[in-house]
Coordinates of C-alpha atoms and ligand atoms in Angstrom, one line a residue:
M3 CA 113.2 78.1 100.1
K4 CA 113.9 80.6 97.2
L5 CA 111.3 83.3 97.7
V6 CA 110.4 86.3 95.7
L7 CA 108.4 88.8 97.9
K8 CA 106.7 91.6 96.2
F9 CA 105.4 94.6 98.3
G10 CA 102.8 96.9 96.9
G11 CA 102.7 100.6 97.4
T12 CA 100.2 100.5 100.2
S13 CA 102.7 98.2 102.2
L14 CA 105.3 101.1 101.9
A15 CA 103.0 104.1 102.6
S16 CA 104.6 105.2 105.8
V17 CA 107.7 104.9 107.9
K18 CA 106.0 102.3 110.0
D19 CA 104.9 100.4 107.1
I20 CA 108.3 100.3 105.6
Q21 CA 109.7 99.1 109.0
N22 CA 107.1 96.4 109.1
V23 CA 108.1 95.2 105.7
T24 CA 111.9 95.1 106.6
N25 CA 111.1 93.3 109.9
I26 CA 109.1 90.6 107.9
V27 CA 112.0 90.2 105.5
S28 CA 114.6 90.0 108.2
K29 CA 112.8 87.3 109.9
L30 CA 112.3 85.3 106.8
S31 CA 115.7 85.7 105.4
S32 CA 117.4 83.6 108.2
E33 CA 115.8 80.5 106.5
N34 CA 115.1 81.5 103.0
E35 CA 117.0 83.0 100.1
I36 CA 114.9 86.2 99.4
V37 CA 114.5 88.7 96.4
I38 CA 112.3 91.6 97.3
V39 CA 110.5 93.5 94.6
C40 CA 109.0 96.9 95.5
S41 CA 106.3 99.1 94.1
A42 CA 106.7 102.9 94.3
V43 CA 105.7 104.4 97.8
D44 CA 102.0 104.7 97.8
G45 CA 100.8 107.5 95.5
I46 CA 104.1 108.4 94.1
T47 CA 103.5 106.8 90.5
D48 CA 100.3 108.9 90.4
E49 CA 102.2 112.0 91.3
L50 CA 104.9 111.3 88.6
I51 CA 102.0 110.8 86.0
H52 CA 100.6 114.1 87.2
I53 CA 103.9 115.7 86.6
S54 CA 104.0 114.3 83.0
E55 CA 100.7 116.0 82.3
Q56 CA 101.8 119.3 83.7
I57 CA 104.8 119.1 81.5
K58 CA 102.6 118.7 78.5
K59 CA 100.7 121.8 79.7
V60 CA 104.0 123.5 80.4
N61 CA 102.6 124.1 83.8
K62 CA 106.0 124.7 85.5
K63 CA 104.7 125.8 88.8
E64 CA 102.5 122.6 89.3
A65 CA 105.2 120.3 88.1
N66 CA 107.7 121.8 90.5
R67 CA 105.2 121.7 93.2
A68 CA 104.7 117.9 92.7
L69 CA 108.4 117.4 92.3
A70 CA 109.1 119.1 95.6
K71 CA 106.4 117.0 97.3
I72 CA 108.0 113.8 96.0
S73 CA 111.5 115.0 97.1
Q74 CA 110.4 116.0 100.5
K75 CA 108.4 112.8 101.2
H76 CA 111.4 110.6 100.4
K77 CA 113.8 112.6 102.4
Q78 CA 111.6 112.6 105.5
F79 CA 111.2 108.9 105.1
T80 CA 115.0 108.6 105.0
T81 CA 115.7 110.3 108.2
H82 CA 113.0 108.6 110.1
I83 CA 113.7 105.0 108.7
V84 CA 117.4 104.9 109.1
T85 CA 118.9 106.2 112.4
D86 CA 122.2 104.9 112.3
S87 CA 124.3 107.9 111.3
K88 CA 126.7 106.1 108.9
I89 CA 124.0 104.2 107.0
Q90 CA 121.8 107.3 107.0
K91 CA 124.5 109.4 105.3
T92 CA 125.0 106.9 102.6
L93 CA 121.2 106.7 102.0
L94 CA 120.9 110.5 102.0
D95 CA 123.6 110.7 99.4
K96 CA 122.0 108.0 97.2
M97 CA 118.6 109.7 97.6
K98 CA 120.0 113.1 96.7
S99 CA 121.7 111.8 93.6
D100 CA 118.5 110.1 92.5
L101 CA 116.3 112.9 93.2
S102 CA 118.4 115.3 91.4
E103 CA 118.4 113.0 88.3
L104 CA 114.6 113.3 88.5
E105 CA 114.9 117.0 88.9
E106 CA 117.1 117.3 85.9
L107 CA 114.8 115.2 83.9
V108 CA 111.6 117.2 84.7
H109 CA 113.3 120.4 84.0
G110 CA 114.7 119.2 80.6
L111 CA 111.2 117.9 79.8
L112 CA 109.6 121.3 80.9
L113 CA 112.0 123.1 78.5
L114 CA 110.7 120.7 75.6
G115 CA 107.1 120.9 76.8
E116 CA 106.8 117.5 75.6
V117 CA 106.8 113.9 76.9
T118 CA 107.5 111.1 74.5
P119 CA 106.5 107.5 75.4
R120 CA 110.3 107.0 76.1
S121 CA 110.8 109.8 78.3
F122 CA 107.4 108.9 80.1
D123 CA 108.7 105.5 81.1
Y124 CA 111.9 107.0 82.3
L125 CA 110.0 109.5 84.4
A126 CA 107.4 107.0 85.7
S127 CA 110.2 104.5 86.8
F128 CA 111.5 106.8 89.5
G129 CA 108.8 105.9 92.2
E130 CA 110.5 102.4 92.4
K131 CA 114.2 103.8 92.0
L132 CA 113.4 105.7 95.1
S133 CA 111.4 103.2 97.1
I134 CA 114.1 100.4 96.8
N135 CA 116.7 102.8 98.6
L136 CA 114.4 103.1 101.6
V137 CA 113.8 99.4 101.8
S138 CA 117.3 98.3 101.1
F139 CA 119.0 100.6 103.5
A140 CA 116.5 99.9 106.2
L141 CA 117.4 96.2 106.0
Q142 CA 121.0 97.3 106.5
Q143 CA 120.1 99.0 109.6
L144 CA 118.7 95.7 110.8
K145 CA 122.3 94.3 110.2
K146 CA 121.3 92.5 107.0
K147 CA 123.4 92.8 103.8
S148 CA 121.2 94.2 101.0
V149 CA 121.5 96.2 97.7
P150 CA 118.9 98.4 95.9
L151 CA 118.8 97.5 92.1
S152 CA 116.6 99.1 89.4
G153 CA 115.0 96.7 87.0
K154 CA 117.7 97.6 84.5
Q155 CA 120.5 96.9 87.0
A156 CA 118.9 93.7 88.0
G157 CA 119.2 92.6 84.4
I158 CA 115.5 92.9 83.0
V159 CA 115.8 93.4 79.3
T160 CA 112.6 94.2 77.4
D161 CA 111.5 95.2 74.0
S162 CA 111.2 98.8 73.1
N163 CA 107.5 99.0 73.4
F164 CA 107.4 101.9 75.8
G165 CA 104.5 101.9 78.4
E166 CA 103.7 98.3 77.7
S167 CA 106.9 96.4 77.3
R168 CA 107.6 92.8 77.4
P169 CA 110.6 91.0 78.8
L170 CA 113.0 89.3 76.5
M171 CA 113.0 86.3 78.7
D172 CA 116.1 84.5 77.5
T173 CA 118.4 87.4 77.7
T174 CA 116.8 88.4 81.0
K175 CA 117.3 85.1 82.4
I176 CA 121.1 84.9 81.7
R177 CA 121.6 88.4 83.2
L178 CA 119.3 88.3 86.0
S179 CA 120.1 84.9 87.3
K180 CA 123.7 85.8 87.5
T181 CA 123.2 89.0 89.2
I182 CA 120.9 87.4 91.9
Q183 CA 123.1 84.3 92.3
D184 CA 126.1 86.4 92.9
L185 CA 124.2 88.4 95.6
F186 CA 122.9 85.2 97.2
D187 CA 126.5 83.8 97.3
K188 CA 127.4 87.0 99.3
N189 CA 124.4 86.6 101.6
T190 CA 122.9 89.8 100.4
I191 CA 119.3 90.5 99.9
P192 CA 118.5 92.2 96.5
V193 CA 115.8 94.7 96.6
V194 CA 114.7 95.2 93.1
G195 CA 112.5 98.0 91.8
G196 CA 109.2 96.6 90.0
F197 CA 107.5 98.1 87.0
S198 CA 110.6 98.8 84.9
G199 CA 113.3 97.3 82.8
A200 CA 115.4 98.5 80.0
D201 CA 115.5 97.7 76.3
Q202 CA 118.6 96.6 74.5
H203 CA 119.8 100.1 73.9
G204 CA 119.5 100.8 77.6
N205 CA 116.5 102.9 77.5
T206 CA 114.3 102.5 80.6
T207 CA 110.8 100.9 79.8
T208 CA 107.9 100.0 82.0
F209 CA 105.3 97.3 82.0
G210 CA 102.3 99.6 82.4
R211 CA 100.4 100.2 85.5
G212 CA 100.6 97.8 88.3
G213 CA 103.7 96.3 86.6
S214 CA 105.6 95.4 89.8
D215 CA 103.5 92.1 89.9
Y216 CA 104.9 91.3 86.5
T217 CA 108.4 92.0 87.6
A218 CA 108.1 89.6 90.5
T219 CA 107.0 86.8 88.3
I220 CA 109.7 87.4 85.7
I221 CA 112.3 87.2 88.5
A222 CA 110.6 84.2 90.0
S223 CA 110.7 82.4 86.6
C224 CA 114.3 83.5 85.9
I225 CA 115.7 82.1 89.3
D226 CA 113.4 79.2 89.6
A227 CA 112.0 80.4 92.8
D228 CA 110.0 78.1 95.0
E229 CA 107.3 80.5 95.7
I230 CA 106.3 84.1 95.1
W231 CA 104.2 86.1 97.4
L232 CA 102.4 89.2 96.3
M233 CA 102.0 91.2 99.5
S234 CA 99.6 93.9 99.8
D235 CA 96.8 95.3 102.0
V236 CA 94.2 92.6 101.0
D237 CA 94.1 89.1 102.6
G238 CA 93.9 87.3 99.3
L239 CA 91.3 86.6 96.8
M240 CA 87.8 86.4 98.1
T241 CA 84.4 84.9 97.1
A242 CA 83.0 88.3 97.0
D243 CA 83.8 91.9 98.1
P244 CA 83.2 91.8 101.9
K245 CA 81.8 95.3 101.7
L246 CA 78.9 93.8 99.7
V247 CA 78.7 90.4 101.3
D248 CA 79.0 89.9 105.1
D249 CA 79.9 86.2 105.0
A250 CA 82.4 86.6 102.1
K251 CA 85.2 84.1 102.5
L252 CA 88.9 84.1 101.5
L253 CA 89.7 81.5 98.8
K254 CA 92.4 79.3 99.9
E255 CA 93.3 78.0 96.4
V256 CA 92.6 78.9 92.9
S257 CA 94.2 78.2 89.5
Y258 CA 96.3 80.8 87.4
A259 CA 93.5 81.0 84.9
E260 CA 90.9 81.8 87.7
A261 CA 93.2 84.4 89.4
V262 CA 93.6 86.1 85.9
E263 CA 89.9 86.5 85.6
M264 CA 89.4 87.5 89.4
A265 CA 92.3 90.0 89.1
Q266 CA 90.1 92.1 86.7
F267 CA 87.6 92.4 89.5
G268 CA 88.1 92.3 93.2
A269 CA 90.2 94.4 95.5
K270 CA 93.5 93.1 94.4
Q271 CA 94.2 94.4 90.9
I272 CA 96.9 92.2 89.4
H273 CA 98.8 93.1 86.2
P274 CA 97.1 91.2 83.4
R275 CA 100.4 89.4 82.3
T276 CA 101.6 88.5 85.8
F277 CA 100.9 84.8 85.4
E278 CA 102.6 84.3 82.0
P279 CA 106.1 83.7 83.3
L280 CA 104.7 81.3 86.0
V281 CA 102.7 79.0 83.8
S282 CA 105.4 76.9 82.3
K283 CA 107.4 76.7 85.6
K284 CA 104.2 76.0 87.7
I285 CA 105.7 78.2 90.6
P286 CA 103.0 78.7 93.0
M287 CA 102.0 82.2 94.1
R288 CA 100.6 83.5 97.4
I289 CA 98.5 86.6 97.5
R290 CA 98.5 87.8 101.1
S291 CA 98.4 90.7 103.4
T292 CA 101.5 92.5 104.8
F293 CA 99.6 93.5 107.8
D294 CA 98.4 89.9 109.0
L295 CA 101.1 87.4 108.5
A296 CA 99.1 84.8 110.5
N297 CA 96.9 84.6 107.5
T298 CA 98.5 82.6 104.7
G299 CA 96.2 84.2 102.1
T300 CA 95.1 82.7 98.8
I301 CA 97.6 80.2 96.9
V302 CA 97.5 80.3 93.2
T303 CA 98.8 77.2 91.5
A304 CA 98.8 75.5 88.0
S305 CA 96.4 72.9 89.1
P306 CA 94.5 73.3 92.5
S307 CA 93.7 70.2 94.4
A308 CA 90.5 68.4 93.5
A309 CA 88.8 69.5 96.7
T310 CA 89.0 73.1 95.7
K311 CA 87.6 72.7 92.3
K312 CA 84.2 74.2 92.9
T313 CA 82.2 75.1 89.8
V314 CA 81.8 78.8 90.9
K315 CA 84.3 80.5 93.1
C316 CA 83.4 84.0 93.3
A317 CA 80.9 86.5 92.4
S318 CA 82.6 89.9 91.6
A319 CA 81.7 93.3 90.4
I320 CA 83.1 96.1 88.6
R321 CA 81.1 99.1 89.8
N322 CA 80.1 102.5 88.2
I323 CA 80.9 102.0 84.6
G324 CA 79.2 103.3 81.6
L325 CA 77.1 101.5 78.9
V326 CA 76.7 102.8 75.3
D327 CA 74.1 101.3 73.0
L328 CA 74.4 101.9 69.3
T329 CA 71.4 101.1 67.2
G330 CA 71.8 100.6 63.4
G331 CA 71.2 102.9 60.5
V332 CA 71.1 101.6 56.9
L333 CA 74.6 100.2 56.8
F334 CA 74.9 98.8 60.3
A335 CA 74.8 95.2 59.4
A336 CA 77.7 95.7 56.8
P337 CA 81.2 94.4 57.3
G338 CA 83.4 96.8 59.0
T339 CA 81.0 98.6 61.3
A340 CA 82.5 97.0 64.4
A341 CA 85.9 97.8 63.1
K342 CA 84.9 101.5 62.7
I343 CA 83.5 101.7 66.2
F344 CA 86.5 100.1 67.8
T345 CA 89.1 102.0 65.9
L346 CA 87.4 105.3 66.8
L347 CA 87.5 104.4 70.6
A348 CA 91.1 103.1 70.4
D349 CA 92.1 106.3 68.5
I350 CA 91.1 108.3 71.6
N351 CA 92.5 105.8 74.0
V352 CA 89.3 104.4 75.4
N353 CA 89.4 100.8 76.5
V354 CA 86.3 98.8 75.7
M355 CA 85.7 96.5 78.7
M356 CA 82.8 94.4 77.4
V357 CA 81.0 94.1 74.1
S358 CA 77.9 92.3 72.9
S359 CA 75.8 92.3 69.7
N360 CA 72.9 90.1 68.6
P361 CA 72.8 88.0 65.4
S362 CA 70.2 90.4 63.9
E363 CA 73.2 92.8 63.9
S364 CA 70.7 95.8 64.7
S365 CA 72.6 97.0 67.7
I366 CA 76.0 96.8 69.5
S367 CA 76.3 97.5 73.2
I368 CA 79.6 98.6 74.7
I369 CA 81.0 99.0 78.2
V370 CA 83.6 101.6 79.1
K371 CA 84.9 103.2 82.3
K372 CA 82.6 105.9 83.5
S373 CA 85.4 108.4 83.2
D374 CA 85.7 107.5 79.4
L375 CA 82.1 107.7 78.7
D376 CA 81.7 111.3 77.5
R377 CA 84.7 111.1 75.4
A378 CA 83.6 107.8 73.8
V379 CA 80.1 109.1 73.1
N380 CA 81.4 112.3 71.7
A381 CA 83.7 110.6 69.2
L382 CA 81.0 108.1 68.2
E383 CA 78.5 110.9 67.7
M384 CA 80.8 113.2 65.7
S385 CA 81.8 110.3 63.3
L386 CA 78.9 107.8 63.0
L387 CA 75.7 109.4 64.1
G388 CA 73.3 109.9 61.3
K389 CA 75.5 107.7 59.0
T390 CA 76.2 104.2 60.2
V391 CA 74.4 104.7 63.4
K392 CA 70.8 105.8 63.9
K393 CA 70.6 106.1 67.7
I394 CA 73.1 106.3 70.7
V395 CA 71.8 105.8 74.1
T396 CA 74.0 105.9 77.2
T397 CA 73.4 104.6 80.7
P398 CA 76.0 106.0 83.0
N399 CA 75.6 104.0 86.2
V400 CA 75.9 100.2 85.6
S401 CA 77.9 97.5 87.0
I402 CA 79.5 94.4 85.4
I403 CA 78.7 91.3 87.5
A404 CA 81.0 88.2 87.0
V405 CA 80.6 84.8 88.0
I406 CA 84.0 83.1 87.9
G407 CA 85.3 79.5 88.4
S408 CA 87.1 77.0 86.2
G409 CA 84.5 74.3 87.0
M410 CA 82.0 76.2 85.1
S411 CA 83.5 75.1 81.8
G412 CA 81.3 72.4 80.4
T413 CA 78.8 72.2 83.3
V414 CA 75.3 72.4 82.3
G415 CA 72.9 74.7 84.1
I416 CA 75.2 77.5 85.6
A417 CA 73.7 80.3 83.5
S418 CA 70.2 79.1 84.4
K419 CA 71.1 79.2 88.1
V420 CA 72.7 82.6 87.8
F421 CA 69.8 84.3 86.1
A422 CA 67.3 82.6 88.3
A423 CA 69.0 84.0 91.4
V424 CA 68.9 87.4 89.7
Q425 CA 65.3 87.1 88.8
K426 CA 64.5 86.2 92.4
R427 CA 65.8 89.8 93.4
N428 CA 63.6 91.1 90.6
V429 CA 66.6 92.7 88.8
N430 CA 66.8 93.4 85.1
V431 CA 69.8 92.1 83.1
I432 CA 70.9 94.7 80.6
M433 CA 73.5 92.9 78.8
I434 CA 75.3 89.5 78.8
A435 CA 78.6 88.2 77.7
Q436 CA 80.5 84.8 78.1
G437 CA 84.0 84.2 76.6
S438 CA 84.6 80.8 75.1
S439 CA 86.8 79.8 77.9
E440 CA 83.8 79.6 79.9
L441 CA 85.6 80.6 83.0
N442 CA 83.6 83.7 83.5
L443 CA 80.0 84.6 82.9
A444 CA 79.6 88.3 82.9
F445 CA 76.4 90.4 82.7
V446 CA 75.4 94.0 83.4
V447 CA 72.8 95.5 85.8
K448 CA 72.0 99.0 87.1
D449 CA 74.6 99.9 89.8
N450 CA 71.8 100.3 92.3
D451 CA 71.1 96.5 92.0
C452 CA 74.7 95.4 92.2
K453 CA 74.8 94.7 95.9
S454 CA 71.6 92.6 95.9
V455 CA 72.8 90.6 92.8
I456 CA 76.1 89.8 94.4
Q457 CA 74.4 88.8 97.5
A458 CA 71.9 86.6 95.6
L459 CA 74.8 84.8 93.8
H460 CA 76.9 84.3 96.9
E461 CA 73.8 82.5 98.4
E462 CA 72.8 80.6 95.3
F463 CA 76.3 79.0 94.8
E464 CA 76.7 78.7 98.6
L465 CA 80.0 80.5 98.6
A466 CA 80.1 81.1 102.3
N467 CA 80.8 77.3 102.6
I468 CA 83.4 77.1 100.0
N469 CA 86.5 76.0 102.0
Ligands
LIG16 N1 104.2 101.8 90.7 C1 103.6 101.3 89.5 C2 102.2 101.7 89.5 O1 101.6 102.1 90.4 C3 103.7 99.7 89.5 C4 103.1 99.0 90.6 O2 102.8 99.6 91.6 O3 103.0 97.9 90.5 O4 101.4 101.4 88.7
MG17 MG1 101.0 100.5 92.6

């Protein structure tokens, strides 16, 4: 089989983890053609983002401290992962050269005291630039031929929308399939850095947080892979969070559309555009754990077998988020009110997770991340209170509950079952939303009620017997 294996940061968190990864790859490579896609070592992307914030504050000391931490960690990994002295020397040289490029970049940006979207992407891409060296050289130590490639070196070409770029698929396909085929012909395992590519001028771009998943599906589509595996620290997609429901079950099979919805919730956060490149090629994806290969995880396909087409497949929650209720003043029901509210929030970079408004147009309810709540309310108060808006009320501790499953679409009675289950637990529903895809029915309750509601829904739809 032609396989694309993507390893998340938590699968590369320690020397032992990286050795586990390379052992898995080494075994699989005797029977399959493999491309590996790596995230950054656990926590490194966060550290790079921290550095970019310190640069903006011209906090040289903190930026340098974080830089030293990254450098030290990778050097320490290098000496422990590769013990063969010749391979170790080559790896150390490569690491030193990549790390000094990073240092130069940070020092340059510190002089400017400025991080543009373009330089941010260049900086943020270093986590993967470094992690691929570790994995590729560790494979060489296991006597496997392998090369590390950044997204740019592999041939991923994107638009110039820094921070949230999109691949130019035709160009990418031509370049990438050639790079990879040449390596396959030489029996060499490509280890590609996720998350980034380069625009047509050669500037490094990134796909946004969690973008390595997207890299993996772009590659899978370009080389017509047979399967793609997203390997992380979760067993797969579940009927509910096992921390909330004791008999939560692993879902054996779900559709792309369901996985997109579930990815917003659950333990395995998947980059929202991950499935785009797979849909036309219908390449199956497995979501499985690096730490338990006996478990084959969840398979995500274009059209799951009829046996797995249950109406409802999971009950998930996004916890600890904030609710803002805006009640109308004189002009609230006029055209443009919603636009004003959303523009204000967009300007301060607050993402609106859920919205609902009633036909009387007397109020609008908005859900945002708890960490954005203060800023959101502040901006709305400053610009709209006393004018368009009469009253702003916030509720800081709520949860979104979502019931997900493609069989819900067009099935009568799902909503009544959902709310009857909620009522049995005596829980008040604060807000409701359902998109027209009908794949997902979402509502908001107080966070204190979250566990009880998820358990009630899990029982009501008999999710423990799903497989
Ligand atoms: N390293 C990047 C991030 O943490 C990309 C990824 O892990 O998928 O967002
Ligand atoms: Mg990550």
